[in-house]
Amino acid sequence: MENIIPAEAAIEKCDACFTDVVADDVYCTNCGYPLKGSDFEQRSFIANRDVIDIDMNDFNNKIKSARNSLYYLAGVFMFVGVINFFIKKDDPDILAYVLVYVILAALFLALGGYSQKKPLACIVSGLCLYTIVQVLAIIDNPANLVSGIIVKIVIIGYMIKGIKSALELERFKKENNIT
Ligand SMILES: [Zn+2]
């Protein structure tokens, strides 16, 4: 008679992730929680998972700051483009000026958006693009080296921290088998 237990009765919730698990399972199929493990094993699993969450949050916050820098640059270039449009209204090369800024704004916007999926590649590309733009600006007018230097250092700092965190996050995910 014992083996006529209805299927629903054999389902319970995992203590760690609260998904339905089959009561006979040794490990949760969703998160790997040791359902049949000792109290110590179960508590170590939760503690380890919490540490992983804290580390991932830290990496993700730094990546987010780098992403915000990319969006900020998109805004700045758009703003400069619009300002140029009004200042140089009578210049025959006006479209060329404005177009460069609009393209830069679009590139940074795209990199920011796509960094949700590929943070490392996008932040590295963003930093390279920003560096190239700055070098060209300095070649064009050496005074650009010092103008707004603090903002530039902050932006570059956020992006470098973002790159470091994106690298660490990838390694961390590999080590902990997180996909
Ligand atoms: Zn679970």
PDB file of C-alpha atoms and ligand atoms in Angstrom:
ATOM      1  CA  MET A   1       0.000   0.000   0.000  1.00  0.00           C
ATOM      2  CA  GLU A   2       2.905   2.325   0.756  1.00  0.00           C
ATOM      3  CA  ASN A   3       3.914   2.794  -2.881  1.00  0.00           C
ATOM      4  CA  ILE A   4       0.543   4.284  -3.871  1.00  0.00           C
ATOM      5  CA  ILE A   5       1.486   7.667  -2.406  1.00  0.00           C
ATOM      6  CA  PRO A   6       0.043  10.373  -4.680  1.00  0.00           C
ATOM      7  CA  ALA A   7       2.689  12.258  -6.702  1.00  0.00           C
ATOM      8  CA  GLU A   8       1.930  15.613  -5.037  1.00  0.00           C
ATOM      9  CA  ALA A   9       2.896  14.257  -1.626  1.00  0.00           C
ATOM     10  CA  ALA A  10       6.440  13.570  -2.801  1.00  0.00           C
ATOM     11  CA  ILE A  11       6.983  17.238  -3.738  1.00  0.00           C
ATOM     12  CA  GLU A  12       8.414  19.649  -1.209  1.00  0.00           C
ATOM     13  CA  LYS A  13      10.150  23.021  -1.294  1.00  0.00           C
ATOM     14  CA  CYS A  14      13.926  23.422  -1.264  1.00  0.00           C
ATOM     15  CA  ASP A  15      14.970  25.304   1.905  1.00  0.00           C
ATOM     16  CA  ALA A  16      17.556  27.312  -0.014  1.00  0.00           C
ATOM     17  CA  CYS A  17      15.825  28.457  -3.216  1.00  0.00           C
ATOM     18  CA  PHE A  18      12.170  27.518  -2.538  1.00  0.00           C
ATOM     19  CA  THR A  19      11.635  25.719  -5.825  1.00  0.00           C
ATOM     20  CA  ASP A  20       9.663  22.460  -5.821  1.00  0.00           C
ATOM     21  CA  VAL A  21      11.852  19.408  -5.422  1.00  0.00           C
ATOM     22  CA  VAL A  22      11.138  15.706  -5.328  1.00  0.00           C
ATOM     23  CA  ALA A  23      11.429  14.566  -1.714  1.00  0.00           C
ATOM     24  CA  ASP A  24      13.679  11.653  -2.678  1.00  0.00           C
ATOM     25  CA  ASP A  25      16.309  13.898  -4.319  1.00  0.00           C
ATOM     26  CA  VAL A  26      19.646  14.118  -2.509  1.00  0.00           C
ATOM     27  CA  TYR A  27      20.436  17.557  -3.975  1.00  0.00           C
ATOM     28  CA  CYS A  28      18.105  20.318  -5.141  1.00  0.00           C
ATOM     29  CA  THR A  29      18.038  20.158  -8.936  1.00  0.00           C
ATOM     30  CA  ASN A  30      17.820  23.953  -9.114  1.00  0.00           C
ATOM     31  CA  CYS A  31      20.501  25.190  -6.709  1.00  0.00           C
ATOM     32  CA  GLY A  32      22.367  22.103  -5.505  1.00  0.00           C
ATOM     33  CA  TYR A  33      21.262  22.431  -1.853  1.00  0.00           C
ATOM     34  CA  PRO A  34      21.997  19.160   0.011  1.00  0.00           C
ATOM     35  CA  LEU A  35      18.386  18.140   0.803  1.00  0.00           C
ATOM     36  CA  LYS A  36      19.536  14.981   2.577  1.00  0.00           C
ATOM     37  CA  GLY A  37      22.723  16.520   3.967  1.00  0.00           C
ATOM     38  CA  SER A  38      23.577  17.006   7.639  1.00  0.00           C
ATOM     39  CA  ASP A  39      22.637  20.197   9.455  1.00  0.00           C
ATOM     40  CA  PHE A  40      26.244  21.364   9.080  1.00  0.00           C
ATOM     41  CA  GLU A  41      26.323  20.681   5.326  1.00  0.00           C
ATOM     42  CA  GLN A  42      23.055  22.524   4.844  1.00  0.00           C
ATOM     43  CA  ARG A  43      24.179  25.530   6.873  1.00  0.00           C
ATOM     44  CA  SER A  44      27.559  25.730   5.097  1.00  0.00           C
ATOM     45  CA  PHE A  45      25.756  25.641   1.769  1.00  0.00           C
ATOM     46  CA  ILE A  46      23.574  28.650   2.745  1.00  0.00           C
ATOM     47  CA  ALA A  47      26.543  30.560   4.204  1.00  0.00           C
ATOM     48  CA  ASN A  48      28.615  29.970   1.070  1.00  0.00           C
ATOM     49  CA  ARG A  49      25.714  31.020  -1.133  1.00  0.00           C
ATOM     50  CA  ASP A  50      25.337  34.279   0.842  1.00  0.00           C
ATOM     51  CA  VAL A  51      29.053  35.029   0.392  1.00  0.00           C
ATOM     52  CA  ILE A  52      28.677  34.419  -3.344  1.00  0.00           C
ATOM     53  CA  ASP A  53      25.688  36.818  -3.428  1.00  0.00           C
ATOM     54  CA  ILE A  54      27.649  39.571  -1.651  1.00  0.00           C
ATOM     55  CA  ASP A  55      30.660  39.191  -4.008  1.00  0.00           C
ATOM     56  CA  MET A  56      28.450  39.154  -7.094  1.00  0.00           C
ATOM     57  CA  ASN A  57      26.649  42.286  -5.856  1.00  0.00           C
ATOM     58  CA  ASP A  58      29.952  44.084  -5.411  1.00  0.00           C
ATOM     59  CA  PHE A  59      31.139  43.176  -8.927  1.00  0.00           C
ATOM     60  CA  ASN A  60      27.757  44.063 -10.419  1.00  0.00           C
ATOM     61  CA  ASN A  61      27.717  47.477  -8.714  1.00  0.00           C
ATOM     62  CA  LYS A  62      31.104  48.384 -10.182  1.00  0.00           C
ATOM     63  CA  ILE A  63      30.009  47.178 -13.611  1.00  0.00           C
ATOM     64  CA  LYS A  64      26.906  49.329 -13.205  1.00  0.00           C
ATOM     65  CA  SER A  65      29.021  52.442 -12.467  1.00  0.00           C
ATOM     66  CA  ALA A  66      31.034  51.749 -15.619  1.00  0.00           C
ATOM     67  CA  ARG A  67      27.791  51.352 -17.587  1.00  0.00           C
ATOM     68  CA  ASN A  68      26.506  54.642 -16.184  1.00  0.00           C
ATOM     69  CA  SER A  69      29.762  56.296 -17.323  1.00  0.00           C
ATOM     70  CA  LEU A  70      29.061  55.049 -20.860  1.00  0.00           C
ATOM     71  CA  TYR A  71      25.530  56.500 -20.697  1.00  0.00           C
ATOM     72  CA  TYR A  72      26.908  59.732 -19.239  1.00  0.00           C
ATOM     73  CA  LEU A  73      29.357  60.038 -22.162  1.00  0.00           C
ATOM     74  CA  ALA A  74      26.519  59.414 -24.617  1.00  0.00           C
ATOM     75  CA  GLY A  75      24.662  62.311 -22.965  1.00  0.00           C
ATOM     76  CA  VAL A  76      27.713  64.594 -23.001  1.00  0.00           C
ATOM     77  CA  PHE A  77      28.445  64.007 -26.699  1.00  0.00           C
ATOM     78  CA  MET A  78      24.790  64.516 -27.600  1.00  0.00           C
ATOM     79  CA  PHE A  79      24.796  67.757 -25.599  1.00  0.00           C
ATOM     80  CA  VAL A  80      28.016  68.999 -27.239  1.00  0.00           C
ATOM     81  CA  GLY A  81      26.570  68.091 -30.649  1.00  0.00           C
ATOM     82  CA  VAL A  82      23.450  70.167 -29.999  1.00  0.00           C
ATOM     83  CA  ILE A  83      25.495  73.113 -28.648  1.00  0.00           C
ATOM     84  CA  ASN A  84      27.751  72.976 -31.720  1.00  0.00           C
ATOM     85  CA  PHE A  85      24.711  72.918 -33.947  1.00  0.00           C
ATOM     86  CA  PHE A  86      23.581  76.269 -32.556  1.00  0.00           C
ATOM     87  CA  ILE A  87      27.025  77.892 -32.233  1.00  0.00           C
ATOM     88  CA  LYS A  88      28.245  76.963 -35.713  1.00  0.00           C
ATOM     89  CA  LYS A  89      24.900  77.328 -37.456  1.00  0.00           C
ATOM     90  CA  ASP A  90      26.437  79.359 -40.310  1.00  0.00           C
ATOM     91  CA  ASP A  91      29.521  77.156 -40.720  1.00  0.00           C
ATOM     92  CA  PRO A  92      29.331  75.190 -44.019  1.00  0.00           C
ATOM     93  CA  ASP A  93      30.868  72.161 -42.243  1.00  0.00           C
ATOM     94  CA  ILE A  94      28.197  72.188 -39.546  1.00  0.00           C
ATOM     95  CA  LEU A  95      26.801  68.765 -40.486  1.00  0.00           C
ATOM     96  CA  ALA A  96      30.225  67.125 -40.251  1.00  0.00           C
ATOM     97  CA  TYR A  97      30.788  68.583 -36.761  1.00  0.00           C
ATOM     98  CA  VAL A  98      27.395  67.591 -35.451  1.00  0.00           C
ATOM     99  CA  LEU A  99      27.442  64.176 -37.094  1.00  0.00           C
ATOM    100  CA  VAL A 100      30.683  63.204 -35.338  1.00  0.00           C
ATOM    101  CA  TYR A 101      29.146  63.972 -31.936  1.00  0.00           C
ATOM    102  CA  VAL A 102      25.868  62.251 -32.754  1.00  0.00           C
ATOM    103  CA  ILE A 103      27.745  59.124 -33.894  1.00  0.00           C
ATOM    104  CA  LEU A 104      29.849  59.147 -30.717  1.00  0.00           C
ATOM    105  CA  ALA A 105      26.725  59.571 -28.590  1.00  0.00           C
ATOM    106  CA  ALA A 106      25.045  56.659 -30.409  1.00  0.00           C
ATOM    107  CA  LEU A 107      28.136  54.443 -29.972  1.00  0.00           C
ATOM    108  CA  PHE A 108      28.361  55.082 -26.225  1.00  0.00           C
ATOM    109  CA  LEU A 109      24.620  54.540 -25.862  1.00  0.00           C
ATOM    110  CA  ALA A 110      24.871  51.220 -27.717  1.00  0.00           C
ATOM    111  CA  LEU A 111      27.898  50.122 -25.666  1.00  0.00           C
ATOM    112  CA  GLY A 112      26.064  51.013 -22.458  1.00  0.00           C
ATOM    113  CA  GLY A 113      22.989  49.044 -23.466  1.00  0.00           C
ATOM    114  CA  TYR A 114      24.884  46.018 -24.753  1.00  0.00           C
ATOM    115  CA  SER A 115      27.066  45.971 -21.621  1.00  0.00           C
ATOM    116  CA  GLN A 116      24.106  44.280 -19.891  1.00  0.00           C
ATOM    117  CA  LYS A 117      24.989  41.202 -21.940  1.00  0.00           C
ATOM    118  CA  LYS A 118      28.720  41.589 -22.565  1.00  0.00           C
ATOM    119  CA  PRO A 119      30.082  43.888 -19.843  1.00  0.00           C
ATOM    120  CA  LEU A 120      33.771  43.190 -20.403  1.00  0.00           C
ATOM    121  CA  ALA A 121      33.822  43.709 -24.190  1.00  0.00           C
ATOM    122  CA  CYS A 122      31.609  46.803 -24.016  1.00  0.00           C
ATOM    123  CA  ILE A 123      33.452  48.591 -21.209  1.00  0.00           C
ATOM    124  CA  VAL A 124      36.855  47.856 -22.820  1.00  0.00           C
ATOM    125  CA  SER A 125      35.546  49.208 -26.154  1.00  0.00           C
ATOM    126  CA  GLY A 126      34.090  52.240 -24.386  1.00  0.00           C
ATOM    127  CA  LEU A 127      37.378  53.010 -22.659  1.00  0.00           C
ATOM    128  CA  CYS A 128      39.333  52.636 -25.935  1.00  0.00           C
ATOM    129  CA  LEU A 129      36.884  54.874 -27.790  1.00  0.00           C
ATOM    130  CA  TYR A 130      36.997  57.489 -25.048  1.00  0.00           C
ATOM    131  CA  THR A 131      40.809  57.413 -24.984  1.00  0.00           C
ATOM    132  CA  ILE A 132      40.997  57.839 -28.782  1.00  0.00           C
ATOM    133  CA  VAL A 133      38.583  60.784 -28.640  1.00  0.00           C
ATOM    134  CA  GLN A 134      40.620  62.410 -25.867  1.00  0.00           C
ATOM    135  CA  VAL A 135      43.947  61.892 -27.692  1.00  0.00           C
ATOM    136  CA  LEU A 136      42.482  63.413 -30.881  1.00  0.00           C
ATOM    137  CA  ALA A 137      41.131  66.355 -28.872  1.00  0.00           C
ATOM    138  CA  ILE A 138      44.546  66.931 -27.266  1.00  0.00           C
ATOM    139  CA  ILE A 139      46.327  66.742 -30.651  1.00  0.00           C
ATOM    140  CA  ASP A 140      43.780  69.245 -32.002  1.00  0.00           C
ATOM    141  CA  ASN A 141      44.267  71.574 -29.039  1.00  0.00           C
ATOM    142  CA  PRO A 142      46.771  70.758 -26.239  1.00  0.00           C
ATOM    143  CA  ALA A 143      44.665  72.815 -23.799  1.00  0.00           C
ATOM    144  CA  ASN A 144      42.165  69.920 -23.864  1.00  0.00           C
ATOM    145  CA  LEU A 145      44.614  67.917 -21.761  1.00  0.00           C
ATOM    146  CA  VAL A 146      43.734  69.863 -18.625  1.00  0.00           C
ATOM    147  CA  SER A 147      40.174  70.969 -19.361  1.00  0.00           C
ATOM    148  CA  GLY A 148      37.744  68.980 -17.226  1.00  0.00           C
ATOM    149  CA  ILE A 149      40.562  66.680 -16.173  1.00  0.00           C
ATOM    150  CA  ILE A 150      38.896  65.647 -12.893  1.00  0.00           C
ATOM    151  CA  VAL A 151      35.723  64.484 -14.654  1.00  0.00           C
ATOM    152  CA  LYS A 152      37.870  62.611 -17.191  1.00  0.00           C
ATOM    153  CA  ILE A 153      39.837  60.872 -14.447  1.00  0.00           C
ATOM    154  CA  VAL A 154      36.614  59.897 -12.640  1.00  0.00           C
ATOM    155  CA  ILE A 155      35.116  58.455 -15.846  1.00  0.00           C
ATOM    156  CA  ILE A 156      38.280  56.518 -16.686  1.00  0.00           C
ATOM    157  CA  GLY A 157      38.452  55.316 -13.064  1.00  0.00           C
ATOM    158  CA  TYR A 158      34.888  53.969 -13.175  1.00  0.00           C
ATOM    159  CA  MET A 159      35.584  52.189 -16.448  1.00  0.00           C
ATOM    160  CA  ILE A 160      38.829  50.610 -15.219  1.00  0.00           C
ATOM    161  CA  LYS A 161      37.060  49.406 -12.043  1.00  0.00           C
ATOM    162  CA  GLY A 162      34.250  48.088 -14.256  1.00  0.00           C
ATOM    163  CA  ILE A 163      36.713  46.170 -16.446  1.00  0.00           C
ATOM    164  CA  LYS A 164      38.409  44.704 -13.361  1.00  0.00           C
ATOM    165  CA  SER A 165      35.064  43.663 -11.896  1.00  0.00           C
ATOM    166  CA  ALA A 166      33.840  42.196 -15.186  1.00  0.00           C
ATOM    167  CA  LEU A 167      37.015  40.087 -15.336  1.00  0.00           C
ATOM    168  CA  GLU A 168      36.644  39.026 -11.696  1.00  0.00           C
ATOM    169  CA  LEU A 169      32.959  38.252 -12.206  1.00  0.00           C
ATOM    170  CA  GLU A 170      33.747  35.959 -15.152  1.00  0.00           C
ATOM    171  CA  ARG A 171      36.425  34.126 -13.170  1.00  0.00           C
ATOM    172  CA  PHE A 172      34.183  33.978 -10.102  1.00  0.00           C
ATOM    173  CA  LYS A 173      31.290  32.526 -12.103  1.00  0.00           C
ATOM    174  CA  LYS A 174      33.584  29.883 -13.575  1.00  0.00           C
ATOM    175  CA  GLU A 175      34.927  28.920 -10.130  1.00  0.00           C
ATOM    176  CA  ASN A 176      31.447  28.619  -8.659  1.00  0.00           C
ATOM    177  CA  ASN A 177      29.827  27.024 -11.716  1.00  0.00           C
ATOM    178  CA  ILE A 178      27.366  29.894 -12.131  1.00  0.00           C
ATOM    179  CA  THR A 179      26.067  30.382 -15.649  1.00  0.00           C
TER     180      THR A 179
HETATM  181 ZN    ZN B   1      17.237  24.763  -4.210  1.00  0.00          ZN
END
